[in-house]
Amino acid sequence: CSSSWADAVTIKKIEAIGKKMAPHRKKEIKKIAPIVFKLYKKYNHDPKIVLALLKVESDINQKAISKTKDYSMAQINFKVWNKEFKRLNFPAINLKKLKNDEAYALEVMGKILHILKNRYKGNPYWYSYYHSGTPKFQKAYLKRVQYQFSKINQEKKNYAKN
């Protein structure tokens, strides 16, 4: 998160970035932008990272359920993370809320990202552990997330040319 970006984070900018990543999800982006902004304020999570993860994980679809039973737009593996939350003495994850409430799902995601950011301090790609701790899967996942970043950067380059 660069200081110029951090100084200028607004809900409108989060919406604009989300719409570049997922133009077909404008309604969802508008709804979650204030929540992503809260995660930024609470945990200092770069909104670009959060939006890229949501795009890669579920295409920003709250009803998404994976083959491995990952739920919500944040694709949280309830079994794995509920066990980890209990180990860390955090409140248990509410599965019903996780499936049905975007704000709750994103808050749980925020906590998970906070855990990972602290666990993998010094690793500039700490967020790649969100999907998997397995190096093979991590590399592929990181490429998909970085592709989402390139969409934002490409828009900036195109704008600068005009």
PDB file of C-alpha atoms in Angstrom:
ATOM      1  CA  CYS A   1       0.000   0.000   0.000  1.00  0.00           C
ATOM      2  CA  SER A   2       1.820   3.146  -1.144  1.00  0.00           C
ATOM      3  CA  SER A   3       1.510   6.240   0.995  1.00  0.00           C
ATOM      4  CA  SER A   4      -0.112   8.285  -1.790  1.00  0.00           C
ATOM      5  CA  TRP A   5      -2.731   5.561  -2.272  1.00  0.00           C
ATOM      6  CA  ALA A   6      -3.186   5.178   1.491  1.00  0.00           C
ATOM      7  CA  ASP A   7      -3.658   8.917   1.960  1.00  0.00           C
ATOM      8  CA  ALA A   8      -6.328   9.004  -0.711  1.00  0.00           C
ATOM      9  CA  VAL A   9      -8.382   5.856  -0.035  1.00  0.00           C
ATOM     10  CA  THR A  10     -12.083   6.583  -0.334  1.00  0.00           C
ATOM     11  CA  ILE A  11     -15.163   4.465  -0.832  1.00  0.00           C
ATOM     12  CA  LYS A  12     -15.548   5.954  -4.337  1.00  0.00           C
ATOM     13  CA  LYS A  13     -11.976   4.930  -5.261  1.00  0.00           C
ATOM     14  CA  ILE A  14     -12.615   1.420  -3.943  1.00  0.00           C
ATOM     15  CA  GLU A  15     -15.769   1.274  -6.080  1.00  0.00           C
ATOM     16  CA  ALA A  16     -13.837   2.448  -9.156  1.00  0.00           C
ATOM     17  CA  ILE A  17     -11.146  -0.203  -8.678  1.00  0.00           C
ATOM     18  CA  GLY A  18     -13.737  -2.919  -8.047  1.00  0.00           C
ATOM     19  CA  LYS A  19     -15.606  -1.979 -11.217  1.00  0.00           C
ATOM     20  CA  LYS A  20     -12.379  -2.286 -13.244  1.00  0.00           C
ATOM     21  CA  MET A  21     -11.816  -5.788 -11.868  1.00  0.00           C
ATOM     22  CA  ALA A  22     -15.430  -6.906 -12.188  1.00  0.00           C
ATOM     23  CA  PRO A  23     -17.470  -4.567 -14.404  1.00  0.00           C
ATOM     24  CA  HIS A  24     -20.343  -7.090 -14.442  1.00  0.00           C
ATOM     25  CA  ARG A  25     -20.625  -6.855 -10.618  1.00  0.00           C
ATOM     26  CA  LYS A  26     -21.254  -3.107 -10.251  1.00  0.00           C
ATOM     27  CA  LYS A  27     -24.166  -3.588  -7.840  1.00  0.00           C
ATOM     28  CA  GLU A  28     -22.151  -5.901  -5.570  1.00  0.00           C
ATOM     29  CA  ILE A  29     -19.109  -3.599  -5.700  1.00  0.00           C
ATOM     30  CA  LYS A  30     -21.213  -0.601  -4.641  1.00  0.00           C
ATOM     31  CA  LYS A  31     -22.611  -2.639  -1.741  1.00  0.00           C
ATOM     32  CA  ILE A  32     -19.253  -3.949  -0.471  1.00  0.00           C
ATOM     33  CA  ALA A  33     -17.057  -0.872  -1.037  1.00  0.00           C
ATOM     34  CA  PRO A  34     -17.936   0.664   2.368  1.00  0.00           C
ATOM     35  CA  ILE A  35     -17.176  -2.686   4.043  1.00  0.00           C
ATOM     36  CA  VAL A  36     -13.824  -2.964   2.254  1.00  0.00           C
ATOM     37  CA  PHE A  37     -13.126   0.602   3.400  1.00  0.00           C
ATOM     38  CA  LYS A  38     -13.842  -0.440   7.016  1.00  0.00           C
ATOM     39  CA  LEU A  39     -11.368  -3.336   6.653  1.00  0.00           C
ATOM     40  CA  TYR A  40      -8.798  -0.859   5.398  1.00  0.00           C
ATOM     41  CA  LYS A  41      -9.394   1.400   8.424  1.00  0.00           C
ATOM     42  CA  LYS A  42      -9.505  -1.459  10.963  1.00  0.00           C
ATOM     43  CA  TYR A  43      -6.702  -3.725   9.708  1.00  0.00           C
ATOM     44  CA  ASN A  44      -4.860  -1.546   7.166  1.00  0.00           C
ATOM     45  CA  HIS A  45      -5.659  -4.093   4.422  1.00  0.00           C
ATOM     46  CA  ASP A  46      -4.987  -2.632   0.998  1.00  0.00           C
ATOM     47  CA  PRO A  47      -8.419  -2.503  -0.696  1.00  0.00           C
ATOM     48  CA  LYS A  48      -6.792  -3.555  -3.996  1.00  0.00           C
ATOM     49  CA  ILE A  49      -5.662  -6.801  -2.361  1.00  0.00           C
ATOM     50  CA  VAL A  50      -9.071  -7.444  -0.799  1.00  0.00           C
ATOM     51  CA  LEU A  51     -10.915  -6.783  -4.082  1.00  0.00           C
ATOM     52  CA  ALA A  52      -8.465  -8.900  -6.096  1.00  0.00           C
ATOM     53  CA  LEU A  53      -8.883 -11.806  -3.673  1.00  0.00           C
ATOM     54  CA  LEU A  54     -12.674 -11.525  -3.846  1.00  0.00           C
ATOM     55  CA  LYS A  55     -12.564 -11.477  -7.655  1.00  0.00           C
ATOM     56  CA  VAL A  56     -10.265 -14.496  -7.844  1.00  0.00           C
ATOM     57  CA  GLU A  57     -12.052 -16.450  -5.105  1.00  0.00           C
ATOM     58  CA  SER A  58     -15.678 -16.064  -6.168  1.00  0.00           C
ATOM     59  CA  ASP A  59     -16.014 -13.462  -8.906  1.00  0.00           C
ATOM     60  CA  ILE A  60     -17.527 -11.372  -6.086  1.00  0.00           C
ATOM     61  CA  ASN A  61     -20.486 -13.733  -5.675  1.00  0.00           C
ATOM     62  CA  GLN A  62     -21.832 -14.009  -2.101  1.00  0.00           C
ATOM     63  CA  LYS A  63     -23.696 -17.253  -2.921  1.00  0.00           C
ATOM     64  CA  ALA A  64     -20.547 -19.046  -4.130  1.00  0.00           C
ATOM     65  CA  ILE A  65     -19.826 -22.454  -2.602  1.00  0.00           C
ATOM     66  CA  SER A  66     -16.757 -24.370  -3.758  1.00  0.00           C
ATOM     67  CA  LYS A  67     -16.181 -28.115  -4.063  1.00  0.00           C
ATOM     68  CA  THR A  68     -14.127 -27.894  -0.864  1.00  0.00           C
ATOM     69  CA  LYS A  69     -17.006 -26.206   0.998  1.00  0.00           C
ATOM     70  CA  ASP A  70     -15.649 -22.667   0.929  1.00  0.00           C
ATOM     71  CA  TYR A  71     -18.486 -20.204   1.460  1.00  0.00           C
ATOM     72  CA  SER A  72     -19.411 -16.647   0.475  1.00  0.00           C
ATOM     73  CA  MET A  73     -17.727 -14.163  -1.825  1.00  0.00           C
ATOM     74  CA  ALA A  74     -14.680 -14.498   0.443  1.00  0.00           C
ATOM     75  CA  GLN A  75     -14.648 -18.300  -0.069  1.00  0.00           C
ATOM     76  CA  ILE A  76     -13.886 -19.078   3.557  1.00  0.00           C
ATOM     77  CA  ASN A  77     -13.303 -22.707   4.436  1.00  0.00           C
ATOM     78  CA  PHE A  78     -15.555 -22.876   7.483  1.00  0.00           C
ATOM     79  CA  LYS A  79     -14.087 -26.075   8.908  1.00  0.00           C
ATOM     80  CA  VAL A  80     -10.436 -24.986   8.617  1.00  0.00           C
ATOM     81  CA  TRP A  81     -10.869 -21.397   9.776  1.00  0.00           C
ATOM     82  CA  ASN A  82     -13.362 -22.105  12.542  1.00  0.00           C
ATOM     83  CA  LYS A  83     -10.807 -24.526  14.007  1.00  0.00           C
ATOM     84  CA  GLU A  84      -8.085 -21.859  13.710  1.00  0.00           C
ATOM     85  CA  PHE A  85     -10.324 -19.180  15.249  1.00  0.00           C
ATOM     86  CA  LYS A  86     -10.989 -21.474  18.232  1.00  0.00           C
ATOM     87  CA  ARG A  87      -7.252 -22.148  18.591  1.00  0.00           C
ATOM     88  CA  LEU A  88      -6.644 -18.384  18.685  1.00  0.00           C
ATOM     89  CA  ASN A  89      -9.523 -17.847  21.145  1.00  0.00           C
ATOM     90  CA  PHE A  90     -11.561 -15.868  18.614  1.00  0.00           C
ATOM     91  CA  PRO A  91     -15.344 -16.210  18.529  1.00  0.00           C
ATOM     92  CA  ALA A  92     -16.569 -19.123  16.407  1.00  0.00           C
ATOM     93  CA  ILE A  93     -17.596 -18.370  12.824  1.00  0.00           C
ATOM     94  CA  ASN A  94     -21.355 -18.337  12.300  1.00  0.00           C
ATOM     95  CA  LEU A  95     -21.926 -20.459   9.177  1.00  0.00           C
ATOM     96  CA  LYS A  96     -25.421 -19.117   8.473  1.00  0.00           C
ATOM     97  CA  LYS A  97     -24.192 -15.504   8.637  1.00  0.00           C
ATOM     98  CA  LEU A  98     -21.119 -16.395   6.586  1.00  0.00           C
ATOM     99  CA  LYS A  99     -23.351 -17.698   3.770  1.00  0.00           C
ATOM    100  CA  ASN A 100     -25.918 -14.894   3.848  1.00  0.00           C
ATOM    101  CA  ASP A 101     -24.328 -11.683   5.118  1.00  0.00           C
ATOM    102  CA  GLU A 102     -21.675  -9.969   2.973  1.00  0.00           C
ATOM    103  CA  ALA A 103     -20.578  -7.650   5.784  1.00  0.00           C
ATOM    104  CA  TYR A 104     -20.063 -10.582   8.144  1.00  0.00           C
ATOM    105  CA  ALA A 105     -18.228 -12.645   5.499  1.00  0.00           C
ATOM    106  CA  LEU A 106     -15.915  -9.725   4.728  1.00  0.00           C
ATOM    107  CA  GLU A 107     -15.251  -9.099   8.431  1.00  0.00           C
ATOM    108  CA  VAL A 108     -14.246 -12.776   8.823  1.00  0.00           C
ATOM    109  CA  MET A 109     -12.057 -12.384   5.737  1.00  0.00           C
ATOM    110  CA  GLY A 110     -10.505  -9.302   7.346  1.00  0.00           C
ATOM    111  CA  LYS A 111      -9.636 -11.292  10.471  1.00  0.00           C
ATOM    112  CA  ILE A 112      -8.136 -14.093   8.363  1.00  0.00           C
ATOM    113  CA  LEU A 113      -6.045 -11.628   6.359  1.00  0.00           C
ATOM    114  CA  HIS A 114      -4.904 -10.019   9.614  1.00  0.00           C
ATOM    115  CA  ILE A 115      -3.772 -13.433  10.900  1.00  0.00           C
ATOM    116  CA  LEU A 116      -1.924 -14.149   7.647  1.00  0.00           C
ATOM    117  CA  LYS A 117      -0.325 -10.700   7.450  1.00  0.00           C
ATOM    118  CA  ASN A 118       1.091 -11.170  10.944  1.00  0.00           C
ATOM    119  CA  ARG A 119       2.043 -14.808  10.417  1.00  0.00           C
ATOM    120  CA  TYR A 120       3.962 -14.080   7.194  1.00  0.00           C
ATOM    121  CA  LYS A 121       5.469 -10.695   8.122  1.00  0.00           C
ATOM    122  CA  GLY A 122       8.220  -9.692   5.744  1.00  0.00           C
ATOM    123  CA  ASN A 123       6.732 -11.657   2.837  1.00  0.00           C
ATOM    124  CA  PRO A 124       5.423  -9.114   0.314  1.00  0.00           C
ATOM    125  CA  TYR A 125       3.026 -11.784  -1.000  1.00  0.00           C
ATOM    126  CA  TRP A 126       1.592 -12.740   2.387  1.00  0.00           C
ATOM    127  CA  TYR A 127      -1.917 -12.585   0.914  1.00  0.00           C
ATOM    128  CA  SER A 128      -1.139 -15.561  -1.357  1.00  0.00           C
ATOM    129  CA  TYR A 129      -1.562 -17.762   1.736  1.00  0.00           C
ATOM    130  CA  TYR A 130      -5.257 -16.843   1.770  1.00  0.00           C
ATOM    131  CA  HIS A 131      -5.965 -19.573  -0.749  1.00  0.00           C
ATOM    132  CA  SER A 132      -3.457 -22.223   0.272  1.00  0.00           C
ATOM    133  CA  GLY A 133      -0.252 -22.851   2.159  1.00  0.00           C
ATOM    134  CA  THR A 134       0.853 -25.312  -0.525  1.00  0.00           C
ATOM    135  CA  PRO A 135       3.583 -23.691  -2.687  1.00  0.00           C
ATOM    136  CA  LYS A 136       2.288 -25.164  -5.966  1.00  0.00           C
ATOM    137  CA  PHE A 137      -1.224 -23.766  -5.436  1.00  0.00           C
ATOM    138  CA  GLN A 138       0.115 -20.543  -3.967  1.00  0.00           C
ATOM    139  CA  LYS A 139       2.126 -19.696  -7.082  1.00  0.00           C
ATOM    140  CA  ALA A 140      -0.832 -20.225  -9.403  1.00  0.00           C
ATOM    141  CA  TYR A 141      -3.082 -18.245  -7.073  1.00  0.00           C
ATOM    142  CA  LEU A 142      -0.599 -15.388  -6.848  1.00  0.00           C
ATOM    143  CA  LYS A 143      -0.523 -15.156 -10.661  1.00  0.00           C
ATOM    144  CA  ARG A 144      -4.316 -14.884 -10.742  1.00  0.00           C
ATOM    145  CA  VAL A 145      -4.324 -12.174  -8.065  1.00  0.00           C
ATOM    146  CA  GLN A 146      -1.535 -10.244  -9.793  1.00  0.00           C
ATOM    147  CA  TYR A 147      -3.525 -10.412 -13.033  1.00  0.00           C
ATOM    148  CA  GLN A 148      -6.294  -8.507 -11.216  1.00  0.00           C
ATOM    149  CA  PHE A 149      -3.727  -5.896 -10.147  1.00  0.00           C
ATOM    150  CA  SER A 150      -2.622  -5.581 -13.774  1.00  0.00           C
ATOM    151  CA  LYS A 151      -6.196  -4.639 -14.758  1.00  0.00           C
ATOM    152  CA  ILE A 152      -5.972  -1.604 -12.480  1.00  0.00           C
ATOM    153  CA  ASN A 153      -2.471  -0.680 -13.654  1.00  0.00           C
ATOM    154  CA  GLN A 154      -3.463  -1.103 -17.320  1.00  0.00           C
ATOM    155  CA  GLU A 155      -6.326   1.337 -16.820  1.00  0.00           C
ATOM    156  CA  LYS A 156      -3.878   3.876 -15.329  1.00  0.00           C
ATOM    157  CA  LYS A 157      -1.515   3.468 -18.324  1.00  0.00           C
ATOM    158  CA  ASN A 158      -4.372   3.895 -20.806  1.00  0.00           C
ATOM    159  CA  TYR A 159      -5.572   6.986 -18.958  1.00  0.00           C
ATOM    160  CA  ALA A 160      -2.087   8.499 -18.989  1.00  0.00           C
ATOM    161  CA  LYS A 161      -1.800   7.996 -22.776  1.00  0.00           C
ATOM    162  CA  ASN A 162      -5.056   9.872 -23.516  1.00  0.00           C
TER     163      ASN A 162
END
